[in-house]
Short mmCIF file of C-alpha atoms and ligand atoms in Angstrom, two decimals:
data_model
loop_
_atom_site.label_atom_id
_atom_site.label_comp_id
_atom_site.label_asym_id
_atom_site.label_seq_id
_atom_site.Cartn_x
_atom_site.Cartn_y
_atom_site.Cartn_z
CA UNK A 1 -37.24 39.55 -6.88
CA UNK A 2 -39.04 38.97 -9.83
CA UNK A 3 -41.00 36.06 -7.75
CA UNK A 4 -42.80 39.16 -6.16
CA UNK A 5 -44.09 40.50 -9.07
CA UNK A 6 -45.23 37.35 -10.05
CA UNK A 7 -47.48 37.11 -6.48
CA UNK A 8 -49.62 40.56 -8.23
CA UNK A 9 -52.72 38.84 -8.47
CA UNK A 10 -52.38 37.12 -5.22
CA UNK A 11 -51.28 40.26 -3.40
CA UNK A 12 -54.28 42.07 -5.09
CA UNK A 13 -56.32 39.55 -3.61
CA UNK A 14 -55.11 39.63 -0.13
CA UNK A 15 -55.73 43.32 -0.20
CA UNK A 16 -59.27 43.22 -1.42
CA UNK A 17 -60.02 40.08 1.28
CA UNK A 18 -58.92 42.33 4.07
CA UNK A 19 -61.77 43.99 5.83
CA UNK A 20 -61.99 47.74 6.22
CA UNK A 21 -62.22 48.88 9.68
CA UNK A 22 -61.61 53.01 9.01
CA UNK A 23 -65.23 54.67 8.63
CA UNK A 24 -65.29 58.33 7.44
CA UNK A 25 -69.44 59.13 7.49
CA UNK A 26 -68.61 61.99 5.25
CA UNK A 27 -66.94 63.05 2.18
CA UNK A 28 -64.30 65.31 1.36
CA UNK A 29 -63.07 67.83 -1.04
CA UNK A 30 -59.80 65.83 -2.15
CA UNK A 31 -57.96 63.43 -1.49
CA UNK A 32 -53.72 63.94 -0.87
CA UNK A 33 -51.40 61.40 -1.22
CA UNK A 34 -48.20 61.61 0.44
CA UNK A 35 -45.27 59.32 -0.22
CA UNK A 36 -42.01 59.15 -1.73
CA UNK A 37 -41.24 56.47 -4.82
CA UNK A 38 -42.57 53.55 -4.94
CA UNK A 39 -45.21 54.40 -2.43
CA UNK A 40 -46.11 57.55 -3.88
CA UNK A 41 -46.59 55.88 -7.19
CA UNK A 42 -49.89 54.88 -5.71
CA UNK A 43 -50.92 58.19 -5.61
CA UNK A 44 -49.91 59.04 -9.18
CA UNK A 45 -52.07 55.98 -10.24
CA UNK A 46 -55.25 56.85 -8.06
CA UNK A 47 -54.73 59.88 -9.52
CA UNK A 48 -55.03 58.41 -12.92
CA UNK A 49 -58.09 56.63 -11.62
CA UNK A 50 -59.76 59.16 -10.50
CA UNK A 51 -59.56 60.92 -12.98
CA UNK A 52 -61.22 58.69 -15.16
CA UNK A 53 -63.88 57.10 -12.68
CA UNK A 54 -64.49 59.90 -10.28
CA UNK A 55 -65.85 63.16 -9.68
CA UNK A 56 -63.08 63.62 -6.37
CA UNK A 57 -59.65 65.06 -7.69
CA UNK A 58 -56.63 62.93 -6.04
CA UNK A 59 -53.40 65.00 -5.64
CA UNK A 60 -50.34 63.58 -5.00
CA UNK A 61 -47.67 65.31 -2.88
CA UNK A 62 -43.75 63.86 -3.79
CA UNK A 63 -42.12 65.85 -1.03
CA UNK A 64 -41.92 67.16 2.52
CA UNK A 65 -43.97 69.72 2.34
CA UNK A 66 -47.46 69.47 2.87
CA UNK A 67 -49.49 71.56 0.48
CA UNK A 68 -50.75 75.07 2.18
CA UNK A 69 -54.18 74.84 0.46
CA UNK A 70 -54.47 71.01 2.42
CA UNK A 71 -57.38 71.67 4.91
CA UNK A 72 -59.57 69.78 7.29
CA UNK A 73 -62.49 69.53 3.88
CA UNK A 74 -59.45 67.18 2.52
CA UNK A 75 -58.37 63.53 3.08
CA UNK A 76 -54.71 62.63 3.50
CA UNK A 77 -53.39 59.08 2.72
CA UNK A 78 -50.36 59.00 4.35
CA UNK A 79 -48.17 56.19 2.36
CA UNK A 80 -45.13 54.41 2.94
CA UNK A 81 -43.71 51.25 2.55
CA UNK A 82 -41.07 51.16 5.28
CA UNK A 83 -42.96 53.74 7.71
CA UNK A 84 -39.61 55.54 7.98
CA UNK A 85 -38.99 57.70 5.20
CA UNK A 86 -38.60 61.43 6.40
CA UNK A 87 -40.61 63.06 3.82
CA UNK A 88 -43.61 61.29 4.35
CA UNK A 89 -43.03 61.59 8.33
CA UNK A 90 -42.34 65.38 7.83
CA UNK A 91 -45.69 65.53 6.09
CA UNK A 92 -47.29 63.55 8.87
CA UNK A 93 -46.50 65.92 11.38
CA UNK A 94 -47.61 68.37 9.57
CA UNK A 95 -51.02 67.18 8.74
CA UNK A 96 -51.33 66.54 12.50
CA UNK A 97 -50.59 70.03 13.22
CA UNK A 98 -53.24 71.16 11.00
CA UNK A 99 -55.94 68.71 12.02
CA UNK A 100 -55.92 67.22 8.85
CA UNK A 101 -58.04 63.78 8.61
CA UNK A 102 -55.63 60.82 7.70
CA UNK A 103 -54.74 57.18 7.03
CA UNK A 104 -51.53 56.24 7.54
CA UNK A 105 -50.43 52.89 4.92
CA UNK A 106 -46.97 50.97 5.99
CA UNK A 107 -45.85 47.95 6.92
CA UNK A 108 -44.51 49.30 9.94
CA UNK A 109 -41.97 51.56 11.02
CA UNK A 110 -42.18 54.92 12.94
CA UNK A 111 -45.33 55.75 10.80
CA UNK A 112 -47.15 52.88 12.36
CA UNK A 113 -46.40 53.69 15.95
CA UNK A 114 -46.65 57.42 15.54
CA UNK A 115 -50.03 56.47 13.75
CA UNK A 116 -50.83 54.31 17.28
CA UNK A 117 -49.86 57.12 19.48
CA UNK A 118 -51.73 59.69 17.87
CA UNK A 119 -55.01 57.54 17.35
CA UNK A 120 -54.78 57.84 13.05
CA UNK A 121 -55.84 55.12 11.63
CA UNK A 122 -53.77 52.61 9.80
CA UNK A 123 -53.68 50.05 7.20
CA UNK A 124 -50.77 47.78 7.83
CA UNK A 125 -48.89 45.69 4.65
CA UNK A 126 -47.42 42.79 4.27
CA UNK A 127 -43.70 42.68 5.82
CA UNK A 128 -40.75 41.32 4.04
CA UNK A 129 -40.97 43.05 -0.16
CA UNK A 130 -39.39 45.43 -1.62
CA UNK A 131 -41.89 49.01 -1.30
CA UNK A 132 -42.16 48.88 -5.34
CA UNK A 133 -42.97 45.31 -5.49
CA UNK A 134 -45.49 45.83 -3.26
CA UNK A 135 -47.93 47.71 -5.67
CA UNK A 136 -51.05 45.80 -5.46
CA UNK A 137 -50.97 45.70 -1.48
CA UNK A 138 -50.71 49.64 -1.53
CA UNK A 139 -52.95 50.12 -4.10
CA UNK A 140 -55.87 47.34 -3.74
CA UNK A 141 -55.71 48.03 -0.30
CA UNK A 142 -56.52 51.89 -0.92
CA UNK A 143 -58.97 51.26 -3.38
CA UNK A 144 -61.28 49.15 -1.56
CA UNK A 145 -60.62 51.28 1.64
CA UNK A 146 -61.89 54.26 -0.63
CA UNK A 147 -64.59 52.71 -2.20
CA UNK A 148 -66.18 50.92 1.11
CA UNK A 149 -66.45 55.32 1.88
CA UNK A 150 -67.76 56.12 -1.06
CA UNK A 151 -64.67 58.24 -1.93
CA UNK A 152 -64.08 56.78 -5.63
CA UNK A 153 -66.65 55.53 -7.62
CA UNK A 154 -64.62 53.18 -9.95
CA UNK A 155 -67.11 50.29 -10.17
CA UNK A 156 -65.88 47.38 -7.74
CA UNK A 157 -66.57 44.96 -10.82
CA UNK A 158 -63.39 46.63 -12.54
CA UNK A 159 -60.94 45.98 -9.40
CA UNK A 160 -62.53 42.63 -8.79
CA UNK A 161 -61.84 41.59 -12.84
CA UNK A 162 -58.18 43.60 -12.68
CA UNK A 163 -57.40 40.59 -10.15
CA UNK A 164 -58.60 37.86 -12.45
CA UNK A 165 -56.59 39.69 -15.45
CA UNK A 166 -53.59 40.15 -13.40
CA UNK A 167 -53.68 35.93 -12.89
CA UNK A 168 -54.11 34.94 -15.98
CA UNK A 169 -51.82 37.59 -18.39
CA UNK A 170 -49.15 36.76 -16.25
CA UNK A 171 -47.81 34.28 -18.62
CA UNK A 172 -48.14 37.07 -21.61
CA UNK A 173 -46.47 39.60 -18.93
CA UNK A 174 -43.35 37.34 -18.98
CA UNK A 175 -42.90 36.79 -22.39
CA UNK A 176 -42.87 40.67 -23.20
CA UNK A 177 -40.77 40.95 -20.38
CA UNK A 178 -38.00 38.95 -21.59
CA UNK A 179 -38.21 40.23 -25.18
CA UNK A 180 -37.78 44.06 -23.38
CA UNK A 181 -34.52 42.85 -21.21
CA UNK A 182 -33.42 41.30 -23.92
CA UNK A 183 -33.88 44.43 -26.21
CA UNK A 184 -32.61 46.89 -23.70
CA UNK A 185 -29.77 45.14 -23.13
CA UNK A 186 -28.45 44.74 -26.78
CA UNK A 187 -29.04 48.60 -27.35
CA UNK A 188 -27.55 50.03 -24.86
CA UNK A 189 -27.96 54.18 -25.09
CA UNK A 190 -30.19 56.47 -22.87
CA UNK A 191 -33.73 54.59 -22.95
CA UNK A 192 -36.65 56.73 -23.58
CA UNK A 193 -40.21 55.29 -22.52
CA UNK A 194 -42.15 56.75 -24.64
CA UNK A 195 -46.50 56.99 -24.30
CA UNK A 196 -49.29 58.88 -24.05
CA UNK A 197 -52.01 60.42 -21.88
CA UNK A 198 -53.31 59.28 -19.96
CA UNK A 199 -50.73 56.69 -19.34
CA UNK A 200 -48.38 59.28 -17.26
CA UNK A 201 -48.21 57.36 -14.69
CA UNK A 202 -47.15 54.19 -15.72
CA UNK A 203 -44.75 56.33 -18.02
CA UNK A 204 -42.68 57.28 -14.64
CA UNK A 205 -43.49 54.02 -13.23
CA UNK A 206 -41.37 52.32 -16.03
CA UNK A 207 -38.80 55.40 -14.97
CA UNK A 208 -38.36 54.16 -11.66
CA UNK A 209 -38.60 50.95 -12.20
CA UNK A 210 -35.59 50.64 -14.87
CA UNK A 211 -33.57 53.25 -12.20
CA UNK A 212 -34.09 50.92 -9.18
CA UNK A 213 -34.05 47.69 -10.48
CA UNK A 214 -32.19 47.74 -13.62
CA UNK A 215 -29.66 50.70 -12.46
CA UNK A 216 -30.03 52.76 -15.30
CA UNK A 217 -30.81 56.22 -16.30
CA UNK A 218 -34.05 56.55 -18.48
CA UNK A 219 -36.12 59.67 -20.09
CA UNK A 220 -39.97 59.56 -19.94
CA UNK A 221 -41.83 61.29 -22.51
CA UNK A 222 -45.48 61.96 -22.90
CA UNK A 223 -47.78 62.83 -25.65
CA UNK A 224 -49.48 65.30 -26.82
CA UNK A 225 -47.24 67.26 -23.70
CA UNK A 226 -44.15 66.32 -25.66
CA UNK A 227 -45.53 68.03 -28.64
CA UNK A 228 -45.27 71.46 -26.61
CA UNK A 229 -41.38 71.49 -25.68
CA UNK A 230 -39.44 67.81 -26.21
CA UNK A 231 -39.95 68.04 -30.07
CA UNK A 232 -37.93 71.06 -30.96
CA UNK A 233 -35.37 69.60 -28.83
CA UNK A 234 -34.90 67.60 -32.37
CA UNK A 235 -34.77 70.18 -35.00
CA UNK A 236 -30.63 70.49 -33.92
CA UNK A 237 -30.45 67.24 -32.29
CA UNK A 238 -27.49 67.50 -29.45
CA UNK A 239 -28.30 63.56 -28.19
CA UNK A 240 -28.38 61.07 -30.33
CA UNK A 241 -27.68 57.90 -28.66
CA UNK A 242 -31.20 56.25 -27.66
CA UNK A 243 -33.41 53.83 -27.42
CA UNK A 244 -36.88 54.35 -27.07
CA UNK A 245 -39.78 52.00 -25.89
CA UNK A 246 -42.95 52.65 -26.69
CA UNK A 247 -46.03 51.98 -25.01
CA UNK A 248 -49.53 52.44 -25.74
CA UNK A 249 -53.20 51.73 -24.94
CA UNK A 250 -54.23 49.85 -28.55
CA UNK A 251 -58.09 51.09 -27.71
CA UNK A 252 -57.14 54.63 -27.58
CA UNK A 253 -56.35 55.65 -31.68
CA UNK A 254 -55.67 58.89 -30.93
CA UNK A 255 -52.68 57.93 -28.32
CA UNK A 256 -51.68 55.29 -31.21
CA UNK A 257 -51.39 58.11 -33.31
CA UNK A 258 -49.71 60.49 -31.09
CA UNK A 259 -47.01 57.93 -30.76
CA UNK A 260 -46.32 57.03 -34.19
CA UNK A 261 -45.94 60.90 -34.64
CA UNK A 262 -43.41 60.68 -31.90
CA UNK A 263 -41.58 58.01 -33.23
CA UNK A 264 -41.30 59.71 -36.81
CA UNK A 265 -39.23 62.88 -34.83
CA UNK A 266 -37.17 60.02 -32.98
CA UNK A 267 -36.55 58.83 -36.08
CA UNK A 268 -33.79 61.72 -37.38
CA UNK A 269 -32.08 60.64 -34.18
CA UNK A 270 -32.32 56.62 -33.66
CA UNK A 271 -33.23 53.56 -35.30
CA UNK A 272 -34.01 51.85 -32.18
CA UNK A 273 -37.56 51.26 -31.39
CA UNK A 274 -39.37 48.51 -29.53
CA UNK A 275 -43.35 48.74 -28.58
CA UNK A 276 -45.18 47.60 -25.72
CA UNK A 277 -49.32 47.10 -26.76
CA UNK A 278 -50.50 46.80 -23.24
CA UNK A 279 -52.94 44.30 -22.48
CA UNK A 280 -56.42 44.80 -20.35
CA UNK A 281 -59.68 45.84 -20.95
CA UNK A 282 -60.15 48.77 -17.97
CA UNK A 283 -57.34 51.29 -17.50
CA UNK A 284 -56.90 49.63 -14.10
CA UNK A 285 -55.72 46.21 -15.93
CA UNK A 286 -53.55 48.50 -18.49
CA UNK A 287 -52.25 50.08 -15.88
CA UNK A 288 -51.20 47.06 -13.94
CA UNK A 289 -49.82 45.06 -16.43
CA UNK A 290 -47.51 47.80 -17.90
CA UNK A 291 -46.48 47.78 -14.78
CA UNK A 292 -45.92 44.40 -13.99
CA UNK A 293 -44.10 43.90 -17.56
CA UNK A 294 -41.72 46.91 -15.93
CA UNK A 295 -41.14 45.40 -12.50
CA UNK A 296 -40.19 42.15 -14.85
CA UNK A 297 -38.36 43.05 -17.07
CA UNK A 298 -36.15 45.86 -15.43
CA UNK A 299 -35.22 42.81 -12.85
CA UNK A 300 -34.34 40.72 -16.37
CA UNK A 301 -32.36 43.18 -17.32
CA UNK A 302 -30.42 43.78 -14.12
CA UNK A 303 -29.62 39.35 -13.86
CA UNK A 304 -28.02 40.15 -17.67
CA UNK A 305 -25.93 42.80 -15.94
CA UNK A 306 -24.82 40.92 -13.05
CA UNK A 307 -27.05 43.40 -10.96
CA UNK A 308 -28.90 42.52 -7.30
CA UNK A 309 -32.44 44.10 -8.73
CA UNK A 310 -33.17 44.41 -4.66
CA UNK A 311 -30.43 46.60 -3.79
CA UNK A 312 -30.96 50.17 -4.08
CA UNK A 313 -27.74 51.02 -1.89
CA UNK A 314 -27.61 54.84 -3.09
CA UNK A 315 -31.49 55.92 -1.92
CA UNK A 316 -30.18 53.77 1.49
CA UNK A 317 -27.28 56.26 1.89
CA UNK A 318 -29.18 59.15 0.70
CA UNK A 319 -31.97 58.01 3.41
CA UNK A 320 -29.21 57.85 5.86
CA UNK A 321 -28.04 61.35 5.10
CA UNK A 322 -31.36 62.49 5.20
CA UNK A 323 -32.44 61.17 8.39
O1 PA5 B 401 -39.22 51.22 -4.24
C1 PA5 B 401 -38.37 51.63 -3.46
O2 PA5 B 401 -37.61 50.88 -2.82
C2 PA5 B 401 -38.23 53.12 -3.20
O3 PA5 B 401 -38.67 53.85 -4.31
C3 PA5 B 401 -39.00 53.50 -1.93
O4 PA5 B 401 -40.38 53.29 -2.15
C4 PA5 B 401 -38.73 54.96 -1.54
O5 PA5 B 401 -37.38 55.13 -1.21
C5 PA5 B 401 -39.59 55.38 -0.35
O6 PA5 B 401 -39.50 54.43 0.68
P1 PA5 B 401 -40.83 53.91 1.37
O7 PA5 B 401 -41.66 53.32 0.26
O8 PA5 B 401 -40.39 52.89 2.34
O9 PA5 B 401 -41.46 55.10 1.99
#
């Protein structure tokens, strides 16, 4: 598996080549993004982006229910890797009820021919990865999709030169990779990822990387939020068995310095710390190789533990229970 993360830049590429054939003429109040895991991590990251770059708030919806203040002013991305997760169909349905404007993102699936029947547009992926693995399709794909309507005004130049970055730090992205797995491994204990704003996202994308991949349970943590509830948790400590991996943005001090507080309250409860400095210029590139270094290094860590990183056979029988 970890061959796919390894094909990033390429994937990022093939995205970006792709023309876009969906025209909106108009803009829109927000944009929703629907999808469960490793699809609806795109939304949590264009959320990030957004934030940052744009003047249109992205929200991302983790569930079945579509939002009741979604109207026809809004834009729904309608994202799954499969095309057959229930959630994101529910949501579909939904949003079709409504007259909500869409794009539908899979590979295939019932999402693709429901998207056919009902005239929505849709952006079809690459077949044959694992949904997580395929960041970079998802969310290159989105981005340029977005920015040929004038929906997010992250400069082009920025996604273009992520590409480029994603190429050539994949050597770098290895090596920290390995010394994480390695790390992880010998510690054993709960593992905390521990970061800052406005790195949420690739906070929980660590989470679910570590869970899927890896097979483990892990605790994200976010400063200065953190500093509001999570801290007092250590005045009586009750837990005192983990590991915590920090990451952080070296060109924001005040993150640095939110994290170096954090580690000082760890501290009373564990002596094991590792740190990520995540490489990049543009949050984009941050954003990518943290996650790339995850993807990695959570599939490291499952080879040292005699673990398939592809197999996720609980969220297959949940999904079966499901429907
Ligand atoms: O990465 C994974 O395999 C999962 O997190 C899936 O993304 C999640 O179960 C949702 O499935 P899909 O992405 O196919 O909608």
């Amino acid at each position: 598996m970890e061959e796919m993360y390894l094909e990033w830049s390429r994937q990022a590429r093939i995205a970006l080549e792709k023309p876009v054939s969906v025209r909106f003429n108009r803009g829109f109040r927000s944009i929703i993004v629907a999808g469960m895991g490793g699809s609806g991590i795109v939304g949590d990251v264009l959320s990030t982006l957004s934030a940052k770059y744009s003047s249109l708030p992205v929200i991302t919806v983790k569930n079945h229910i579509l939002p009741g203040y979604t109207s026809p002013e809004d834009l729904l991305l309608v994202v799954s890797y499969s095309g057959n997760t229930i959630e994101t169909l529910r949501i579909f349905d939904s949003a079709l009820e409504r007259n909500i404007p869409m794009v539908t993102v899979s590979s295939g699936g019932l999402l693709k021919t429901r998207a056919y029947e009902h005239g929505i547009p849709h952006v079809k992926l690459p077949e044959g990865l694992a949904p997580r693995a395929s960041l970079p399709s998802m969310l290159y794909g989105i981005l340029k999709l977005l920015y040929e309507n004038n929906l997010l005004n992250i400069p082009f130049k920025i996604i273009e030169d992520s590409v480029v970055f994603l190429e050539e730090k994949a050597g770098k992205a290895v090596a920290d990779a390995g010394v994480i797995a390695e790390w992880v491994n010998r510690c054993k204990g709960l593992l905390v990822i521990s970061t800052h704003s406005p790195l949420e996202s690739l906070g929980l994308r660590g989470k679910n990387e570590f869970n899927e991949n890896a097979k483990i349970p892990v605790k994200v943590d976010v400063a200065p939020e953190w500093m509001h509830n999570d801290i007092v948790g250590y005045e009586e400590p009750f837990l005192k068995d983990f590991t915590v991996l920090e990451v952080v943005d070296p060109d924001d001090k005040v993150g640095v310095m939110l994290v170096d507080f954090m580690r000082t309250i760890y501290a009373k409860v564990t002596g094991r710390f590792h740190r990520l400095v995540l490489e990049g210029v543009s949050l984009l590139d941050k954003i990518m190789y943290g996650s790339m270094v995850f993807g990695l290094s959570s599939c490291k860590l499952a080879r040292m533990r005699g673990i398939d990183p592809l197999k996720t056979a609980s969220i297959l029988e949940y999904k079966k229970v499901a429907g």
